[in-house]
Amino acid sequence: MARTAEEPAIQAEALTMRFGNFTAVQDVSFDVAKGEIFGFLGPNGSGKSTVIRMLCGLLRPSGGHGSILGRDSTREAEAVKRSIGYMSQKFSLYPDLTVHENLSFYGRIYGLGPKLQPRMDAVVEQLHLAPYLRRSAGALSGGWKQRLALACALLHEPRVMFLDEPTAGIDPVARRELWDFLYELAGRGVTLFVTTHYMDEAERCNRLGYIYLSRLLLLGNPDELKGDPRVTPSAARWLEAGLDGSEAPMERLSAMPGVEDATIFGNTLHLLADNSVDAAELGRLCGGLDFREGAPTLEDVFVRLTRLAEREQRTS
């Protein structure tokens, strides 16, 4: 998606959060354009949720500031909360209420008044919930629970949506359908801030930020992240070999000089090796495998950056 000079929908400037002597988030800065799908990734405990809580006006930062649609997240916290939608990874609606009752309840919380019924009709149609209106929310499958949660979050027509692992625990078909709808929302100008641990979902985002140990380590589109020199150092390259049912020589590879990282994707052996390593000789030592030039994946990006950050922390 093309970047413009338009005021960003979400902006973080040197956001910092300390809890006593513990720094949960340190000097995190980024912006998200209107209508963009922004993926925010990082291991559990890295600071993702704390950043979101500061941006949403739920937590006052120790330093820096955030804004949503030009409103300061601290000084205008109530206005910010009214302008956003939030969908959590854990089903947070009322399981004993029907789909219709959940929608009605949340519509009243948002103070929709006479707009409530038209808005309910709209989200029910958009997310195909009509056959389930009289069913209790707790009886829905995982995918339909997430559709209901998204419908409730959209009732007040927010221009910015925060989605915390929205497809966790649902099947691949439901995941695909949910992402199709997220693309529709972005096409209508809704800004989406998504956290996920699924690399195929990260590939769907316009841009990504990766946070680890409280710091934002990388920011850019998926191709830019894969091209980062920390992921593929100038003196190294990625190699791949098909296993064809043969046993992967992982122990031998890990002991070989010049092999920095090795993993398996399906029937493919995938590794990062120093340029001094000869691919043909490597294949011979691995039982005749045919190694060819490869490319880093997003998983490689995050694993490499995590290990480098941990190494830096140990030596500092």
PDB file of C-alpha atoms in Angstrom, residues 36-145:
ATOM      1  CA  GLU A  36      -3.409  -0.099   6.394  1.00  0.00           C
ATOM      2  CA  ILE A  37      -3.159  -3.619   7.834  1.00  0.00           C
ATOM      3  CA  PHE A  38      -0.302  -3.427  10.330  1.00  0.00           C
ATOM      4  CA  GLY A  39       1.015  -6.627  11.894  1.00  0.00           C
ATOM      5  CA  PHE A  40       2.571  -6.329  15.358  1.00  0.00           C
ATOM      6  CA  LEU A  41       4.599  -9.396  16.186  1.00  0.00           C
ATOM      7  CA  GLY A  42       6.767 -10.654  19.004  1.00  0.00           C
ATOM      8  CA  PRO A  43       7.018 -13.512  21.513  1.00  0.00           C
ATOM      9  CA  ASN A  44       4.716 -13.624  24.522  1.00  0.00           C
ATOM     10  CA  GLY A  45       5.907 -11.142  27.139  1.00  0.00           C
ATOM     11  CA  SER A  46       7.727  -8.968  24.614  1.00  0.00           C
ATOM     12  CA  GLY A  47       5.591  -5.860  25.236  1.00  0.00           C
ATOM     13  CA  LYS A  48       2.902  -6.107  22.527  1.00  0.00           C
ATOM     14  CA  SER A  49      -0.095  -5.910  24.867  1.00  0.00           C
ATOM     15  CA  THR A  50       1.444  -3.054  26.845  1.00  0.00           C
ATOM     16  CA  VAL A  51       1.916  -1.022  23.655  1.00  0.00           C
ATOM     17  CA  ILE A  52      -1.702  -1.656  22.668  1.00  0.00           C
ATOM     18  CA  ARG A  53      -2.988  -0.652  26.124  1.00  0.00           C
ATOM     19  CA  MET A  54      -1.041   2.615  25.956  1.00  0.00           C
ATOM     20  CA  LEU A  55      -2.306   3.394  22.452  1.00  0.00           C
ATOM     21  CA  CYS A  56      -5.906   2.645  23.472  1.00  0.00           C
ATOM     22  CA  GLY A  57      -5.758   4.994  26.463  1.00  0.00           C
ATOM     23  CA  LEU A  58      -5.934   2.186  29.027  1.00  0.00           C
ATOM     24  CA  LEU A  59      -2.443   2.727  30.410  1.00  0.00           C
ATOM     25  CA  ARG A  60      -0.588   5.997  30.934  1.00  0.00           C
ATOM     26  CA  PRO A  61       2.939   5.712  29.467  1.00  0.00           C
ATOM     27  CA  SER A  62       6.009   6.457  31.562  1.00  0.00           C
ATOM     28  CA  GLY A  63       7.445   8.285  28.582  1.00  0.00           C
ATOM     29  CA  GLY A  64       6.591   9.265  25.014  1.00  0.00           C
ATOM     30  CA  HIS A  65       3.049   9.385  23.716  1.00  0.00           C
ATOM     31  CA  GLY A  66       0.604   7.731  21.353  1.00  0.00           C
ATOM     32  CA  SER A  67      -2.326   8.972  19.310  1.00  0.00           C
ATOM     33  CA  ILE A  68      -5.305   7.524  17.440  1.00  0.00           C
ATOM     34  CA  LEU A  69      -6.771   9.538  14.552  1.00  0.00           C
ATOM     35  CA  GLY A  70      -4.989  12.621  15.849  1.00  0.00           C
ATOM     36  CA  ARG A  71      -6.292  12.248  19.421  1.00  0.00           C
ATOM     37  CA  ASP A  72      -3.745  11.935  22.209  1.00  0.00           C
ATOM     38  CA  SER A  73      -4.152   8.535  23.880  1.00  0.00           C
ATOM     39  CA  THR A  74      -3.508   9.953  27.338  1.00  0.00           C
ATOM     40  CA  ARG A  75      -5.117  13.406  27.331  1.00  0.00           C
ATOM     41  CA  GLU A  76      -8.103  12.310  25.213  1.00  0.00           C
ATOM     42  CA  ALA A  77      -8.376   8.719  26.433  1.00  0.00           C
ATOM     43  CA  GLU A  78     -12.192   8.599  26.496  1.00  0.00           C
ATOM     44  CA  ALA A  79     -12.503   9.938  22.956  1.00  0.00           C
ATOM     45  CA  VAL A  80      -9.890   7.427  21.812  1.00  0.00           C
ATOM     46  CA  LYS A  81     -11.777   4.528  23.404  1.00  0.00           C
ATOM     47  CA  ARG A  82     -14.968   5.562  21.616  1.00  0.00           C
ATOM     48  CA  SER A  83     -13.203   5.732  18.242  1.00  0.00           C
ATOM     49  CA  ILE A  84     -11.672   2.244  18.225  1.00  0.00           C
ATOM     50  CA  GLY A  85     -12.833  -1.359  18.055  1.00  0.00           C
ATOM     51  CA  TYR A  86     -11.089  -4.150  19.929  1.00  0.00           C
ATOM     52  CA  MET A  87     -11.247  -7.908  19.403  1.00  0.00           C
ATOM     53  CA  SER A  88      -9.297 -10.227  21.708  1.00  0.00           C
ATOM     54  CA  GLN A  89      -7.964 -13.714  21.054  1.00  0.00           C
ATOM     55  CA  LYS A  90     -10.099 -15.084  23.875  1.00  0.00           C
ATOM     56  CA  PHE A  91     -13.842 -15.103  23.304  1.00  0.00           C
ATOM     57  CA  SER A  92     -14.942 -12.316  25.647  1.00  0.00           C
ATOM     58  CA  LEU A  93     -18.690 -12.047  24.968  1.00  0.00           C
ATOM     59  CA  TYR A  94     -21.499 -13.570  27.024  1.00  0.00           C
ATOM     60  CA  PRO A  95     -21.841 -17.306  26.238  1.00  0.00           C
ATOM     61  CA  ASP A  96     -25.297 -17.600  27.846  1.00  0.00           C
ATOM     62  CA  LEU A  97     -26.756 -14.820  25.703  1.00  0.00           C
ATOM     63  CA  THR A  98     -27.841 -15.387  22.125  1.00  0.00           C
ATOM     64  CA  VAL A  99     -26.031 -13.829  19.191  1.00  0.00           C
ATOM     65  CA  HIS A 100     -28.818 -11.253  18.919  1.00  0.00           C
ATOM     66  CA  GLU A 101     -28.692 -10.466  22.658  1.00  0.00           C
ATOM     67  CA  ASN A 102     -24.909  -9.998  22.590  1.00  0.00           C
ATOM     68  CA  LEU A 103     -25.162  -7.592  19.661  1.00  0.00           C
ATOM     69  CA  SER A 104     -27.984  -5.674  21.325  1.00  0.00           C
ATOM     70  CA  PHE A 105     -26.129  -5.487  24.644  1.00  0.00           C
ATOM     71  CA  TYR A 106     -22.929  -4.121  23.118  1.00  0.00           C
ATOM     72  CA  GLY A 107     -24.843  -1.728  20.893  1.00  0.00           C
ATOM     73  CA  ARG A 108     -26.423  -0.233  23.995  1.00  0.00           C
ATOM     74  CA  ILE A 109     -23.026   0.030  25.697  1.00  0.00           C
ATOM     75  CA  TYR A 110     -21.833   2.021  22.678  1.00  0.00           C
ATOM     76  CA  GLY A 111     -24.895   4.270  23.064  1.00  0.00           C
ATOM     77  CA  LEU A 112     -26.107   3.743  19.513  1.00  0.00           C
ATOM     78  CA  GLY A 113     -29.719   4.631  20.352  1.00  0.00           C
ATOM     79  CA  PRO A 114     -31.880   4.713  17.190  1.00  0.00           C
ATOM     80  CA  LYS A 115     -28.882   3.595  15.124  1.00  0.00           C
ATOM     81  CA  LEU A 116     -28.728   0.276  16.968  1.00  0.00           C
ATOM     82  CA  GLN A 117     -31.060  -1.803  14.795  1.00  0.00           C
ATOM     83  CA  PRO A 118     -29.676  -0.577  11.447  1.00  0.00           C
ATOM     84  CA  ARG A 119     -26.154  -1.243  12.665  1.00  0.00           C
ATOM     85  CA  MET A 120     -27.084  -4.703  13.935  1.00  0.00           C
ATOM     86  CA  ASP A 121     -28.691  -5.489  10.586  1.00  0.00           C
ATOM     87  CA  ALA A 122     -25.568  -4.299   8.772  1.00  0.00           C
ATOM     88  CA  VAL A 123     -23.025  -6.363  10.735  1.00  0.00           C
ATOM     89  CA  VAL A 124     -25.278  -9.439  10.684  1.00  0.00           C
ATOM     90  CA  GLU A 125     -25.405  -9.209   6.894  1.00  0.00           C
ATOM     91  CA  GLN A 126     -21.696  -8.470   6.514  1.00  0.00           C
ATOM     92  CA  LEU A 127     -20.640 -11.443   8.653  1.00  0.00           C
ATOM     93  CA  HIS A 128     -23.476 -13.792   7.621  1.00  0.00           C
ATOM     94  CA  LEU A 129     -24.743 -14.218  11.181  1.00  0.00           C
ATOM     95  CA  ALA A 130     -28.486 -14.330  10.357  1.00  0.00           C
ATOM     96  CA  PRO A 131     -28.883 -18.142  10.745  1.00  0.00           C
ATOM     97  CA  TYR A 132     -27.375 -17.970  14.247  1.00  0.00           C
ATOM     98  CA  LEU A 133     -29.192 -15.009  15.800  1.00  0.00           C
ATOM     99  CA  ARG A 134     -31.210 -17.148  18.248  1.00  0.00           C
ATOM    100  CA  ARG A 135     -28.342 -19.481  19.114  1.00  0.00           C
ATOM    101  CA  SER A 136     -26.454 -18.968  22.381  1.00  0.00           C
ATOM    102  CA  ALA A 137     -22.986 -17.566  21.803  1.00  0.00           C
ATOM    103  CA  GLY A 138     -21.417 -20.361  23.847  1.00  0.00           C
ATOM    104  CA  ALA A 139     -22.813 -22.972  21.426  1.00  0.00           C
ATOM    105  CA  LEU A 140     -21.081 -21.466  18.382  1.00  0.00           C
ATOM    106  CA  SER A 141     -17.967 -22.984  16.829  1.00  0.00           C
ATOM    107  CA  GLY A 142     -14.677 -21.145  17.237  1.00  0.00           C
ATOM    108  CA  GLY A 143     -14.913 -19.462  13.848  1.00  0.00           C
ATOM    109  CA  TRP A 144     -18.461 -18.218  14.393  1.00  0.00           C
ATOM    110  CA  LYS A 145     -17.572 -16.975  17.894  1.00  0.00           C
TER     111      LYS A 145
END
